Short mmCIF file of C-alpha atoms in Angstrom, two decimals:
data_model
loop_
_atom_site.label_atom_id
_atom_site.label_comp_id
_atom_site.label_asym_id
_atom_site.label_seq_id
_atom_site.Cartn_x
_atom_site.Cartn_y
_atom_site.Cartn_z
CA UNK T 1 -0.08 -0.33 -0.15
CA UNK T 2 1.55 3.38 -1.01
CA UNK T 3 1.07 6.82 1.18
CA UNK T 4 -1.29 7.80 -0.79
CA UNK T 5 -3.54 4.78 -0.55
CA UNK T 6 -2.77 4.13 3.31
CA UNK T 7 -3.61 7.96 3.73
CA UNK T 8 -7.21 7.24 2.10
CA UNK T 9 -7.62 4.14 3.66
CA UNK T 10 -7.11 5.44 6.89
CA UNK T 11 -9.05 8.42 6.68
CA UNK T 12 -12.13 6.58 5.56
CA UNK T 13 -11.59 4.30 8.52
CA UNK T 14 -11.54 6.97 10.75
CA UNK T 15 -14.58 8.84 9.58
CA UNK T 16 -16.78 5.48 9.97
CA UNK T 17 -15.25 5.11 13.68
CA UNK T 18 -16.15 8.50 13.98
CA UNK T 19 -19.68 8.22 12.86
CA UNK T 20 -20.12 5.09 14.85
CA UNK T 21 -18.88 6.60 18.04
CA UNK T 22 -20.98 9.44 17.80
CA UNK T 23 -24.32 7.57 16.80
CA UNK T 24 -23.63 5.10 19.80
CA UNK T 25 -23.09 8.36 21.93
CA UNK T 26 -20.03 7.68 22.93
CA UNK T 27 -17.54 10.60 23.70
CA UNK T 28 -14.11 10.55 22.51
CA UNK T 29 -12.62 10.12 26.45
CA UNK T 30 -14.98 7.30 26.95
CA UNK T 31 -13.91 5.37 24.04
CA UNK T 32 -10.13 6.05 24.90
CA UNK T 33 -10.96 4.93 28.44
CA UNK T 34 -12.93 1.63 27.39
CA UNK T 35 -10.20 0.22 24.73
CA UNK T 36 -7.26 1.39 27.08
CA UNK T 37 -5.67 4.12 24.53
CA UNK T 38 -5.40 8.10 24.63
CA UNK T 39 -8.02 10.61 23.95
CA UNK T 40 -5.31 11.98 21.42
CA UNK T 41 -5.07 8.55 20.10
CA UNK T 42 -8.76 8.56 19.41
CA UNK T 43 -8.66 12.06 17.80
CA UNK T 44 -5.49 11.10 15.24
CA UNK T 45 -7.49 7.54 14.57
CA UNK T 46 -10.72 9.60 13.63
CA UNK T 47 -8.58 11.98 11.66
CA UNK T 48 -6.72 9.42 9.55
CA UNK T 49 -3.60 10.59 10.96
CA UNK T 50 -2.76 7.05 12.89
CA UNK T 51 -2.53 3.74 12.02
CA UNK T 52 -2.98 1.64 15.12
CA UNK T 53 -1.81 -2.02 15.99
CA UNK T 54 -4.25 -5.05 15.15
CA UNK T 55 -4.38 -5.65 18.83
CA UNK T 56 -5.74 -2.41 19.61
CA UNK T 57 -7.93 -1.94 16.51
CA UNK T 58 -10.23 -5.13 17.17
CA UNK T 59 -11.30 -3.99 20.37
CA UNK T 60 -12.04 -0.83 19.38
CA UNK T 61 -13.72 -2.17 15.85
CA UNK T 62 -16.21 -4.44 18.27
CA UNK T 63 -16.76 -1.59 20.62
CA UNK T 64 -18.11 0.84 18.08
CA UNK T 65 -19.75 -2.03 16.12
CA UNK T 66 -17.50 -1.68 13.19
CA UNK T 67 -18.08 -4.38 10.66
CA UNK T 68 -15.23 -6.37 9.71
CA UNK T 69 -16.81 -6.51 5.99
CA UNK T 70 -16.49 -2.66 6.00
CA UNK T 71 -12.80 -2.82 6.86
CA UNK T 72 -12.20 -5.47 4.29
CA UNK T 73 -14.18 -3.59 1.54
CA UNK T 74 -12.05 -0.21 2.13
CA UNK T 75 -8.78 -2.54 2.20
CA UNK T 76 -9.80 -3.94 -1.26
CA UNK T 77 -10.86 -0.49 -2.42
CA UNK T 78 -7.63 1.48 -1.26
CA UNK T 79 -4.50 -1.08 -0.86
CA UNK T 80 -5.40 -4.52 -2.24
CA UNK T 81 -4.05 -4.24 -5.57
CA UNK T 82 -0.91 -2.62 -3.89
CA UNK T 83 -0.87 -5.67 -1.65
CA UNK T 84 -0.93 -8.09 -4.72
CA UNK T 85 1.88 -6.39 -6.31
CA UNK T 86 4.06 -6.25 -3.46
CA UNK T 87 3.32 -10.17 -2.76
CA UNK T 88 4.44 -10.53 -6.73
CA UNK T 89 7.90 -8.94 -6.41
CA UNK T 90 8.42 -10.83 -3.09
CA UNK T 91 7.67 -14.08 -5.31
CA UNK T 92 9.82 -13.06 -8.07
CA UNK T 93 13.12 -11.97 -5.76
CA UNK T 94 12.47 -15.56 -3.97
CA UNK T 95 12.10 -17.27 -7.43
CA UNK T 96 15.68 -15.54 -8.83
CA UNK T 97 17.51 -16.36 -5.69
CA UNK T 98 16.95 -20.11 -6.39
CA UNK T 99 18.50 -19.78 -10.11
#
């Protein structure tokens, strides 16, 4: 995933997380406390400025009822083609080493 794709992916996810938080009536501070993150981290996440570890991402997604299907769709839109290309490049390098 190149920088542009990553930025868009994080932005879209952040916007959706924010929408879900507001819909559920949670304050940023409450979400932060519930998932053991700082309020600033939640703010940055909602702006698409923070790429968090999966160990933090899953509890947050579950708390806010963010469906994994939505996350998967966004990944396919913004990063899957780059991911496939990266896998091809690694496979090609591995094949060249065998020769």
